[in-house]
Short mmCIF file of C-alpha atoms and ligand atoms in Angstrom, two decimals:
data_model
loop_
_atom_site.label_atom_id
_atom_site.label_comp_id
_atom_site.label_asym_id
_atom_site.label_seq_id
_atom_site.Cartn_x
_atom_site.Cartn_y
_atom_site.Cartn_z
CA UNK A 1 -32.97 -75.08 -60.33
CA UNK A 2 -33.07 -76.19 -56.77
CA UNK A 3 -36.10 -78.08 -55.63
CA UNK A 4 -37.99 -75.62 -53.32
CA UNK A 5 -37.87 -73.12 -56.40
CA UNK A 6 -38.86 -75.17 -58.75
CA UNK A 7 -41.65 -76.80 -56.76
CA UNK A 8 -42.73 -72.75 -56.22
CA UNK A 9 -42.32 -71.51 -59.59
CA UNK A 10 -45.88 -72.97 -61.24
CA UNK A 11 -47.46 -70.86 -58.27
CA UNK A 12 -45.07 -67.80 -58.50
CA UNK A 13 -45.94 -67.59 -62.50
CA UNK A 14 -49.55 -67.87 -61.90
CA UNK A 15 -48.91 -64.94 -59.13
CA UNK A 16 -47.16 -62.61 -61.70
CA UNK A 17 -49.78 -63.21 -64.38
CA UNK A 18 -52.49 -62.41 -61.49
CA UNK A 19 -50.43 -59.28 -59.81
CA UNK A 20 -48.41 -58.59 -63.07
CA UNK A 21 -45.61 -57.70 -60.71
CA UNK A 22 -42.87 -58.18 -63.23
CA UNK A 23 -44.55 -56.41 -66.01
CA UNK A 24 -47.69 -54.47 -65.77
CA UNK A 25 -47.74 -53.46 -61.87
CA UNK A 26 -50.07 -50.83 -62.56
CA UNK A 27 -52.84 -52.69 -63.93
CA UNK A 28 -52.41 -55.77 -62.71
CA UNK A 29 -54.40 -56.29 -59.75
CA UNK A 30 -57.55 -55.01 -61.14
CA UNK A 31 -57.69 -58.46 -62.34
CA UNK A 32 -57.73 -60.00 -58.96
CA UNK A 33 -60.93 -60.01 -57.27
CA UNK A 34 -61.88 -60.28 -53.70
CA UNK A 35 -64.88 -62.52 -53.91
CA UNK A 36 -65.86 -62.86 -50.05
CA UNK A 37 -66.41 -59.96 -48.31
CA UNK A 38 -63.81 -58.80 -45.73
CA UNK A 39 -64.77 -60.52 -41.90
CA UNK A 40 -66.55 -58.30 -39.75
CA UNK A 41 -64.40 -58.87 -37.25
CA UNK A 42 -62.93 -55.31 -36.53
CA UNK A 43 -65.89 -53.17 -35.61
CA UNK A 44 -63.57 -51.07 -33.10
CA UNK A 45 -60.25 -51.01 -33.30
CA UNK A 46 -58.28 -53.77 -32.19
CA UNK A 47 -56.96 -54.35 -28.87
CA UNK A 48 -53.97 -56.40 -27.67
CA UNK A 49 -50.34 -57.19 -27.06
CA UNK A 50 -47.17 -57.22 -29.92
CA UNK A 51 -43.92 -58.75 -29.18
CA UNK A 52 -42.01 -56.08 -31.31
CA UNK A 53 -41.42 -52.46 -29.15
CA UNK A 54 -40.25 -54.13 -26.62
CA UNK A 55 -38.78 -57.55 -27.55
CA UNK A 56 -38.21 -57.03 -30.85
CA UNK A 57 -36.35 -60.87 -32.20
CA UNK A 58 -35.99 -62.13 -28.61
CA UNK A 59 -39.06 -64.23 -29.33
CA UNK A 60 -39.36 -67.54 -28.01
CA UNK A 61 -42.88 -69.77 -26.72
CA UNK A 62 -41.78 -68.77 -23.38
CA UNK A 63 -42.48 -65.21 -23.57
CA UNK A 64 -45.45 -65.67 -25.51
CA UNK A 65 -47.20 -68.27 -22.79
CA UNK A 66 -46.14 -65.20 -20.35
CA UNK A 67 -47.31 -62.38 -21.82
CA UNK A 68 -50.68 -64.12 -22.01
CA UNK A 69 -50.53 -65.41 -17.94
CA UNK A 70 -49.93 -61.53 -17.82
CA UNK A 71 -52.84 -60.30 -20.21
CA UNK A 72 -55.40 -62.98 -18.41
CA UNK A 73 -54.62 -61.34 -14.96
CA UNK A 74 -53.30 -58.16 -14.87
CA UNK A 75 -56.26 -56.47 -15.71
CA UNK A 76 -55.30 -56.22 -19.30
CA UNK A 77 -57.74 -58.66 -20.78
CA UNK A 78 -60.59 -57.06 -18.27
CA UNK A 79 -60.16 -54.16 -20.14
CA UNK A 80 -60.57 -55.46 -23.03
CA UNK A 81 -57.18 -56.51 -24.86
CA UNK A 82 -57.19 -59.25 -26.70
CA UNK A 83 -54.82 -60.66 -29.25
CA UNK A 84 -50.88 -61.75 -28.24
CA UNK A 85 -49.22 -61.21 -31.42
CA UNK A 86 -45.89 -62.54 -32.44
CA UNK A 87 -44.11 -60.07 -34.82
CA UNK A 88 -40.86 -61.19 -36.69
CA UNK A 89 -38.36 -63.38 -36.07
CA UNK A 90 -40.59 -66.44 -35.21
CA UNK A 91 -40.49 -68.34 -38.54
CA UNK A 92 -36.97 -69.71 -39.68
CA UNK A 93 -37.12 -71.51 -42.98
CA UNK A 94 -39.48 -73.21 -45.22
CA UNK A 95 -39.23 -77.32 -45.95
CA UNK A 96 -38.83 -79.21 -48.34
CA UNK A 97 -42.68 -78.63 -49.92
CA UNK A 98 -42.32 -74.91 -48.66
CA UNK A 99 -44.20 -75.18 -45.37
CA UNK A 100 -43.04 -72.30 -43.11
CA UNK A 101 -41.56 -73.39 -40.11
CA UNK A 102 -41.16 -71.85 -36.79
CA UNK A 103 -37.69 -71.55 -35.37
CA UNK A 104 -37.51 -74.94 -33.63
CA UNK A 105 -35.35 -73.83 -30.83
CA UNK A 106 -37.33 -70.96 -30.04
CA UNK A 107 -40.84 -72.59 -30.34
CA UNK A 108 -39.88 -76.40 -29.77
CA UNK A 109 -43.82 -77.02 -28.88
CA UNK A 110 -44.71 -75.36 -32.32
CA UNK A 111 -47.13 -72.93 -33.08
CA UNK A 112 -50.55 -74.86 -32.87
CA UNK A 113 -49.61 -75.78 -29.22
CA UNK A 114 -49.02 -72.17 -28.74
CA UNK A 115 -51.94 -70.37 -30.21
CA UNK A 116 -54.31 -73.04 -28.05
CA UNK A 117 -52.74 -71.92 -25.06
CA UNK A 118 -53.50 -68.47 -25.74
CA UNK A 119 -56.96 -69.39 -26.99
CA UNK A 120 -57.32 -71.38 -23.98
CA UNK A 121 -56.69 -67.98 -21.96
CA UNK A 122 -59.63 -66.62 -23.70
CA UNK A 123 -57.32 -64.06 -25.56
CA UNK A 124 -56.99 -64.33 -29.49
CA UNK A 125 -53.77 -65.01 -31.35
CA UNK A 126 -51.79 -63.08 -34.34
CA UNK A 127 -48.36 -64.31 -36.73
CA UNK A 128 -46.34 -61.45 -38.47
CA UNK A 129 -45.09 -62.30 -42.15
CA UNK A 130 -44.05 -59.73 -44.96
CA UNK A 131 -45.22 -59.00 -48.81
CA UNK A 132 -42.07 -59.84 -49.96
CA UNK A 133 -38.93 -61.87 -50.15
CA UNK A 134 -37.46 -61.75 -46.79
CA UNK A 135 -39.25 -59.97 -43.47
CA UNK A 136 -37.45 -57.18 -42.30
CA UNK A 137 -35.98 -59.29 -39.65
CA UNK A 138 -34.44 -61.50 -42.72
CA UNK A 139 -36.83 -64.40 -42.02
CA UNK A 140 -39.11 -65.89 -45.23
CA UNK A 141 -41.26 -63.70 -46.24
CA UNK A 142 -44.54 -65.07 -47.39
CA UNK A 143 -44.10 -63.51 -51.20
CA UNK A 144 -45.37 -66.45 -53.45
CA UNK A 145 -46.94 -68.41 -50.74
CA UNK A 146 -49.39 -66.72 -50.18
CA UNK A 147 -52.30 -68.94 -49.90
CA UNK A 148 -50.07 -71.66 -48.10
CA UNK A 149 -48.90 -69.74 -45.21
CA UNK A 150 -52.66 -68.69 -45.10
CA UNK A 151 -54.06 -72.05 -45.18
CA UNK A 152 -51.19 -73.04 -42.60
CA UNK A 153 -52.04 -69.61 -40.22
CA UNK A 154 -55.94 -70.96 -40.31
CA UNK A 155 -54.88 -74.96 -39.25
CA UNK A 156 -53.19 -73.25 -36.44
CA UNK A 157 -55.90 -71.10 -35.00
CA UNK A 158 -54.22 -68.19 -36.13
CA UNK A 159 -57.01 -64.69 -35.62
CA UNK A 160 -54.16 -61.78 -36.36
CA UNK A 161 -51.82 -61.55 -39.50
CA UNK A 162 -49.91 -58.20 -39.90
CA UNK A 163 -48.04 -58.34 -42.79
CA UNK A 164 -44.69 -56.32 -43.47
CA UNK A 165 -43.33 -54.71 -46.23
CA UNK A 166 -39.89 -55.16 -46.45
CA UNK A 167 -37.77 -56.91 -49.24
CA UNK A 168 -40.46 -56.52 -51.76
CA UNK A 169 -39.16 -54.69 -54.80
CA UNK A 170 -41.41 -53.35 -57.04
CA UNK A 171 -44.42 -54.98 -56.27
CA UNK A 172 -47.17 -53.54 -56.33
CA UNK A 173 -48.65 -52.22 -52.51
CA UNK A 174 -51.88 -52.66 -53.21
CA UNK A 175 -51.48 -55.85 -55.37
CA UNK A 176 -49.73 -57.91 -52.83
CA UNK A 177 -51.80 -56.54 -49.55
CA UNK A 178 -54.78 -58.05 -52.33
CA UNK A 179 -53.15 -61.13 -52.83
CA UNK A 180 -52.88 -62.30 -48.66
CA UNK A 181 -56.32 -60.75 -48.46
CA UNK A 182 -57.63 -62.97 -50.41
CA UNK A 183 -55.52 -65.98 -49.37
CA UNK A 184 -56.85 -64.90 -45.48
CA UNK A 185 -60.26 -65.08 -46.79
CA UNK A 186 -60.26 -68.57 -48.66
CA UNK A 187 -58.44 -70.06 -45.71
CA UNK A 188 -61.39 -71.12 -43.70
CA UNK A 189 -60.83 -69.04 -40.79
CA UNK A 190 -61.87 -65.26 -39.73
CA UNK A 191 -58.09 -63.84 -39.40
CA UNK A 192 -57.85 -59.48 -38.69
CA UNK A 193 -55.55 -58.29 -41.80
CA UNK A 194 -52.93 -55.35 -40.19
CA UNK A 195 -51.76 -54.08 -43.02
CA UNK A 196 -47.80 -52.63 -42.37
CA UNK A 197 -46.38 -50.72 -45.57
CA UNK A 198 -45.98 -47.57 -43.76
CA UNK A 199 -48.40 -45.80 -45.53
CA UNK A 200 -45.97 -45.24 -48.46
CA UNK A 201 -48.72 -46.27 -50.85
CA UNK A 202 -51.87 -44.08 -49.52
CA UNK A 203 -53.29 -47.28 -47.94
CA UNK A 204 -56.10 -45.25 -46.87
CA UNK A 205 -57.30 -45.46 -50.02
CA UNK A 206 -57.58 -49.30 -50.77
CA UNK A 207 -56.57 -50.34 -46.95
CA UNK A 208 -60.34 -50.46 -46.52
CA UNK A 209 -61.30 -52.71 -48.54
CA UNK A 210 -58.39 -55.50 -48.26
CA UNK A 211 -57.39 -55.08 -44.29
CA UNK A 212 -58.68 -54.26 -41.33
CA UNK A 213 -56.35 -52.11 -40.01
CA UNK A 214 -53.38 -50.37 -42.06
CA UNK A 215 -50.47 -48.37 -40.39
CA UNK A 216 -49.57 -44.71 -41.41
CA UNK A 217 -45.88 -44.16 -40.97
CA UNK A 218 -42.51 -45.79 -40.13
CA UNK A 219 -41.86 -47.25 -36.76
CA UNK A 220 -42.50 -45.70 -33.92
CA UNK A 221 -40.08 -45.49 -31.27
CA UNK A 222 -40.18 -44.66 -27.15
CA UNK A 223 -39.45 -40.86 -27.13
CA UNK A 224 -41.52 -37.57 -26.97
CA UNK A 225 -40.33 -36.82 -30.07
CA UNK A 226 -37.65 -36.89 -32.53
CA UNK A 227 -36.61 -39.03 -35.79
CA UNK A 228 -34.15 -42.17 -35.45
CA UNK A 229 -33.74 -43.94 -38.89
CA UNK A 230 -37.31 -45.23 -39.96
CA UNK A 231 -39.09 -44.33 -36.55
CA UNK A 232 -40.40 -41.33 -35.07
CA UNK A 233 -41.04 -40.59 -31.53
CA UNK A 234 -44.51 -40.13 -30.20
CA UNK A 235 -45.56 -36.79 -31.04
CA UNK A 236 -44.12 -36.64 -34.51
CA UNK A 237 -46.00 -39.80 -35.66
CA UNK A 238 -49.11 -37.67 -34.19
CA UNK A 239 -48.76 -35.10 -36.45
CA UNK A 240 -48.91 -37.29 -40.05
CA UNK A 241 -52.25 -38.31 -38.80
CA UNK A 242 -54.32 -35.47 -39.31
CA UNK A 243 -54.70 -35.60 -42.86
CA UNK A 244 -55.93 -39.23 -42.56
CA UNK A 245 -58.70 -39.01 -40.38
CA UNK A 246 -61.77 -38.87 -42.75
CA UNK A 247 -60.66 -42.60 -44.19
CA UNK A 248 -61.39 -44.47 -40.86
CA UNK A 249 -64.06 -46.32 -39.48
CA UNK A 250 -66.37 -49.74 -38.27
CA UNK A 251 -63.69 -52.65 -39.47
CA UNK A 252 -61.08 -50.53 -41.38
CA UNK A 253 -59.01 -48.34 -38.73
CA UNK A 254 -55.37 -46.60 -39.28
CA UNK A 255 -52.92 -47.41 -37.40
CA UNK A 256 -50.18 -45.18 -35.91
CA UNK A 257 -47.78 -47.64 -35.05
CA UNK A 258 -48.21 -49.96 -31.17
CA UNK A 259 -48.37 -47.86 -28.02
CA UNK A 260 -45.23 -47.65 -26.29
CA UNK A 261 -46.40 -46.87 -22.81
CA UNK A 262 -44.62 -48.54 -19.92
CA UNK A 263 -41.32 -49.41 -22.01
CA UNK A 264 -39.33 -46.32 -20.21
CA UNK A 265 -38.65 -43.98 -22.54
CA UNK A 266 -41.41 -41.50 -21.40
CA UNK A 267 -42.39 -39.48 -18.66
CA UNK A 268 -45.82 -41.03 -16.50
CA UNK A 269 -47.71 -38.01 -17.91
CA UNK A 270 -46.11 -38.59 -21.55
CA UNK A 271 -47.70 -41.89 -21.47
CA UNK A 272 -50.81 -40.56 -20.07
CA UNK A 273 -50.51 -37.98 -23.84
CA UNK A 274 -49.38 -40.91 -26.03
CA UNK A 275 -52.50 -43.50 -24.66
CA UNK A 276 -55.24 -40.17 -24.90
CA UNK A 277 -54.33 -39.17 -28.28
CA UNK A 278 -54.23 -42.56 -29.50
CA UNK A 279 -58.04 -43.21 -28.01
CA UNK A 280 -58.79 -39.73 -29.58
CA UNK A 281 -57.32 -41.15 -33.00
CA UNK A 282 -59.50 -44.70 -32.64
CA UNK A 283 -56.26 -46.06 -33.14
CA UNK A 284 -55.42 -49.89 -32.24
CA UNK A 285 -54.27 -50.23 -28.85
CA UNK A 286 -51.24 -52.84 -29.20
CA UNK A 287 -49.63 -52.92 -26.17
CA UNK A 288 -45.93 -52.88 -26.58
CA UNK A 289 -44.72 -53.49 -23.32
CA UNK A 290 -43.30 -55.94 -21.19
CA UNK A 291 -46.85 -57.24 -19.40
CA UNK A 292 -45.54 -59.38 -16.75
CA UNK A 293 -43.50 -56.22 -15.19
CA UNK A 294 -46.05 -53.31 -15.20
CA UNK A 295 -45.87 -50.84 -12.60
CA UNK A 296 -49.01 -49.42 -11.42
CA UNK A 297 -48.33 -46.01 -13.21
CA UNK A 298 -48.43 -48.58 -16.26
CA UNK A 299 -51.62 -50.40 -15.25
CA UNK A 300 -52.90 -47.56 -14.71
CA UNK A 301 -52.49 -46.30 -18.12
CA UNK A 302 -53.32 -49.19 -20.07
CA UNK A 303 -56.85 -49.90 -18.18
CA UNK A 304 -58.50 -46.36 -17.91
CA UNK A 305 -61.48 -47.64 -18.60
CA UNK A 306 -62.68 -44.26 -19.65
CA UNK A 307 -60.48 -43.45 -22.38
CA UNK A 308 -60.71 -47.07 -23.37
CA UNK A 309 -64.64 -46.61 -24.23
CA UNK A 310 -63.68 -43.46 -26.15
CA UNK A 311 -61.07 -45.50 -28.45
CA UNK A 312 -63.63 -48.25 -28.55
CA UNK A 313 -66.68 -46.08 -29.42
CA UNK A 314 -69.07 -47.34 -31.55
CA UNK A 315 -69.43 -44.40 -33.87
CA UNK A 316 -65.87 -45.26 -34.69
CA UNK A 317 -64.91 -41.51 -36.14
CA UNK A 318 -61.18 -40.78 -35.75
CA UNK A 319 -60.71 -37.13 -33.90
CA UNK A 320 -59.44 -34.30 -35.39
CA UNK A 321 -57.29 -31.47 -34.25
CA UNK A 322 -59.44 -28.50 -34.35
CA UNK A 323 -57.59 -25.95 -32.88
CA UNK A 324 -53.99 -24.98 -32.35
CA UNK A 325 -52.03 -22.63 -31.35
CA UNK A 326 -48.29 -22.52 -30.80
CA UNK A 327 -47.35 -25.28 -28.43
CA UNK A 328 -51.55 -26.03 -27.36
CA UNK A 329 -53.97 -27.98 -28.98
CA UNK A 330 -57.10 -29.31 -28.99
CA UNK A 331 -58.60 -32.38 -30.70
CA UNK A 332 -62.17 -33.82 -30.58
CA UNK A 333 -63.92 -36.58 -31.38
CA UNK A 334 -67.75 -37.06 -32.16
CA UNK A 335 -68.64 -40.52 -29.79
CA UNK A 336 -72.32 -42.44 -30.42
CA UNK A 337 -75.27 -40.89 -28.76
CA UNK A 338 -74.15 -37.12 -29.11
CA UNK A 339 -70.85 -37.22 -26.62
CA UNK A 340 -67.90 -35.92 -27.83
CA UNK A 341 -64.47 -36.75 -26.28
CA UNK A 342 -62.33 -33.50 -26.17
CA UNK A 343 -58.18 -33.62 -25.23
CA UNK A 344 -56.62 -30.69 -24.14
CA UNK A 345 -53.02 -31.18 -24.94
CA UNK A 346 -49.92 -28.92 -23.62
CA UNK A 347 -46.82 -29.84 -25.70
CA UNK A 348 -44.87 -27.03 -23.92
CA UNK A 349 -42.51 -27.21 -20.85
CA UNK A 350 -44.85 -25.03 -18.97
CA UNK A 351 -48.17 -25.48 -17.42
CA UNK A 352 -51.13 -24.10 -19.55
CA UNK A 353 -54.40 -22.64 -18.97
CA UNK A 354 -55.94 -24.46 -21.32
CA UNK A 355 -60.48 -24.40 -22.05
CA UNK A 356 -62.62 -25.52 -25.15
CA UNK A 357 -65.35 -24.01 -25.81
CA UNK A 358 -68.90 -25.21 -26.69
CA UNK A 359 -68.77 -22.95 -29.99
CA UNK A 360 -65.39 -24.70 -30.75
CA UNK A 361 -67.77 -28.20 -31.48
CA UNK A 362 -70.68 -26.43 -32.99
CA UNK A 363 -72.64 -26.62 -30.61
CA UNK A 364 -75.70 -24.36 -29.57
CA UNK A 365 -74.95 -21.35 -27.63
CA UNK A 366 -77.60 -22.47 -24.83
CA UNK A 367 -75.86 -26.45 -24.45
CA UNK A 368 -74.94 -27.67 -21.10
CA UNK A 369 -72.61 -30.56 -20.65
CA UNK A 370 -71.99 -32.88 -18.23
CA UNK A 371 -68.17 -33.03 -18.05
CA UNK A 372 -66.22 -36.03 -16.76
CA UNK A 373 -62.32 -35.73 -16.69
CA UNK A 374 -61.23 -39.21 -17.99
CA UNK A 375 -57.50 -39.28 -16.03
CA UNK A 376 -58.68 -37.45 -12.90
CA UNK A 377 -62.14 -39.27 -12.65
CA UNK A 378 -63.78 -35.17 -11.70
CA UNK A 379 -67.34 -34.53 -12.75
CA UNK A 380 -68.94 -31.65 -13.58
CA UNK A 381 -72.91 -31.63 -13.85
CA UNK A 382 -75.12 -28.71 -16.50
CA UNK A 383 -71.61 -27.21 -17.27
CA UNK A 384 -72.47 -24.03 -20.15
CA UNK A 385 -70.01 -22.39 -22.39
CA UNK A 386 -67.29 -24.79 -21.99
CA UNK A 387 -64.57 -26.11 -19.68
CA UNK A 388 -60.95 -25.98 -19.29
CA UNK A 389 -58.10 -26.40 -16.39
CA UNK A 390 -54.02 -26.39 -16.08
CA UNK A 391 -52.36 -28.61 -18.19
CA UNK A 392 -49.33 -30.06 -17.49
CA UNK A 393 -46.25 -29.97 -19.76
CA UNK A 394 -46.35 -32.48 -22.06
CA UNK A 395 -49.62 -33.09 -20.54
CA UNK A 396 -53.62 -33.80 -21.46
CA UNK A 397 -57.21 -33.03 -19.58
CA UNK A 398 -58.90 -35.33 -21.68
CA UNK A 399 -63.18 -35.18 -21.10
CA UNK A 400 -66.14 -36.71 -22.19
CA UNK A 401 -68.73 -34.53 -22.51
CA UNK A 402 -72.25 -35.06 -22.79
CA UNK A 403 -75.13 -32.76 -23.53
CA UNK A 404 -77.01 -32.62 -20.40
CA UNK A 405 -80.85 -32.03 -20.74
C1 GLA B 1 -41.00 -53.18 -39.49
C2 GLA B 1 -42.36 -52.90 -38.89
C3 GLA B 1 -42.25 -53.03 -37.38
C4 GLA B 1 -41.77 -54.42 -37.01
C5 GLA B 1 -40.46 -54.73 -37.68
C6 GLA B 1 -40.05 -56.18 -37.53
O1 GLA B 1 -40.08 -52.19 -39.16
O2 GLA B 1 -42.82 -51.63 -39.24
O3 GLA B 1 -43.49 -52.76 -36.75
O4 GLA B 1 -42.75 -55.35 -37.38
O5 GLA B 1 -40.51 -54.46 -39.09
O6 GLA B 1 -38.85 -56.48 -38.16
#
């Protein structure tokens, strides 16, 4: 047997008899218990930066240190972003004792050097790893080190994991997911659990109590729409949210994949769509563009302060598409303190007359609103009945509305 197997295999048994994974999938993790509590440390949905969307394996310390510079003073971390996450490709191999070890050309200054010059930014720092063998990159995976990579993650400052789900046979979703939760929570350090098995395994169901954050579907990718292997473009990964919504809230969110906005694909007012919806659907707001080259249409985007508060509201309850007809819809979302956040959204090619009306939220017939439009920055003071505009193809009014006395 070679050495780095055999050294792993007490741990890997102990693992099976825990998970059951190569007998009793099923049962087995109801005999793993998640003694602490899962960190309080996602009470809105988080906000930051991921290497993937745009850089996908063309990771290296470089582009990490600038994508922080960026975050620090472009506005982003003003706004309230947070955590530079490095998804795949940064880890290599493992040594000798089965330490994972980031790819030494790549990250020559290692990964504690890195993750205190983030933290020295004042922005927080996240690893990717997978459930199983192999990421889906083809780098380790952390399946049967578990609570080593954890305890390794916490020695380095790491805040973030989002763990993958390639390579990993039949294990068990919810069994594995269990298994790093718990290894995150004995490490000694508060790290956010992202959650990434697609939402093959209704992780809605047990995503709450083991992560903080779980995603829904395949990739994403930067288009309007469509379906390219695993990913979908914009609008179609909208759609496979609306069953989810009731399952979200304070510290467990889902997750529709990063945001694509300023990475080209998209039209200005596309983006301007893609960032609403996603405040409308509390969703994270993982930047997945290039930081260090935003235009101010970009900027722009990524900073509205407005829709920012509505993804970040307190009350943290995921919209819902409440009406729809043809190519128009329109979703709304309850916010703290009786405002509701309403998007007006024109998937057509032509403009729309688009309005929602008070009746539409349940409102009382006699209710006046003040109305703000979130993208335009218009306000509208005591406004009855309800409120509506042109919408632009492919476009959004999005408003906050609140019940004026
Ligand atoms: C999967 C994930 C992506 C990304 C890649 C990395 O496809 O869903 O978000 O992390 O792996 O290889």
């Amino acid at each position: 047997m070679h050495a780095l197997l055999r050294r792993a295999a007490p741990a890997l048994a102990l693992i099976a008899l825990i998970t059951g994974v190569a007998t009793a999938p099923a049962q087995a993790h109801e005999t793993l218990k998640l003694d602490a509590p899962k960190p309080a440390i996602a009470p809105t949905p988080p906000m930051g930066w991921n290497s993937w969307n745009k850089f996908g394996c063309n990771v290296s310390e470089q582009l990490i240190r600038q994508q922080a510079d960026a975050m620090a003073a472009s506005g982003m971390k003003d706004a309230g972003y947070r955590y530079i996450v490095i998804d795949d490709c940064w880890q290599k191999s493992r040594d000798a004792d089965g330490n994972i070890q980031a790819d030494p050309e790549r990250f020559p200054s290692g990964i504690k050097a890195l993750a205190d010059y983030v933290h020295a930014k004042g922005l927080k720092f996240g690893l990717y790893s997978d459930a199983g063998s192999l990421t889906c990159g083809g780098r380790p995976g952390s399946a049967g080190h578990e609570f080593q990579d954890a305890r390794q993650y916490a020695r380095w400052g790491v805040d973030y994991l989002k763990y993958d789900w390639c390579h990993t046979g039949p294990r068990n979703a919810e069994a594995a997911y269990t298994i790093m939760a718990k290894a995150l929570r004995e490490s000694g350090r508060d790290i956010v659990l992202s959650i990434c098995e697609w939402g093959t395994d209704h992780p809605e169901r047990w995503g709450p109590v083991v992560g903080h954050l779980w995603r829904t579907t395949g990739d994403i990718f930067d288009a309007w729409e469509g379906k390219k292997d695993w990913s979908h473009g914009m609008t179609d990964i909208l759609d496979m949210q609306v069953e989810r919504a009731p399952h979200a809230g304070p510290n467990g969110w889902n997750d529709p994949d990063m945001l694509e906005v300023g990475n080209g694909g998209m039209s200005t007012t596309e983006y301007e769509s893609h960032f609403s919806l996603w405040a409308m659907l509390a969703a994270p707001l993982i930047a997945g563009n290039d930081l260090s080259k935003m235009d101010a249409d970009t900027r722009r985007i990524l900073t509205n302060a407005d829709v920012i508060a509505v993804d970040q509201d307190p009350l943290g309850r995921q919209g819902q598409r409440l009406w729809k007809q043809g190519e128009l819809e329109i979703w709304a979302r309850p916010l703290k303190d009786g405002d509701h956040a309403v998007v007006l959204f024109n998937r057509g090619r032509a403009p729309a007359d688009m309005r929602v009306d008070w009746n539409l939220l349940q409102w009382p017939a006699d209710r006046k609103a003040d109305v703000k439009d979130l993208w335009s920055k218009r306000v509208a003071k005591g406004v009855s009945k309800g409120y509506g505009g042109t919408v632009a193809p492919h476009g959004v009014i999005m408003l906050r509305l609140t019940p004026a006395p």
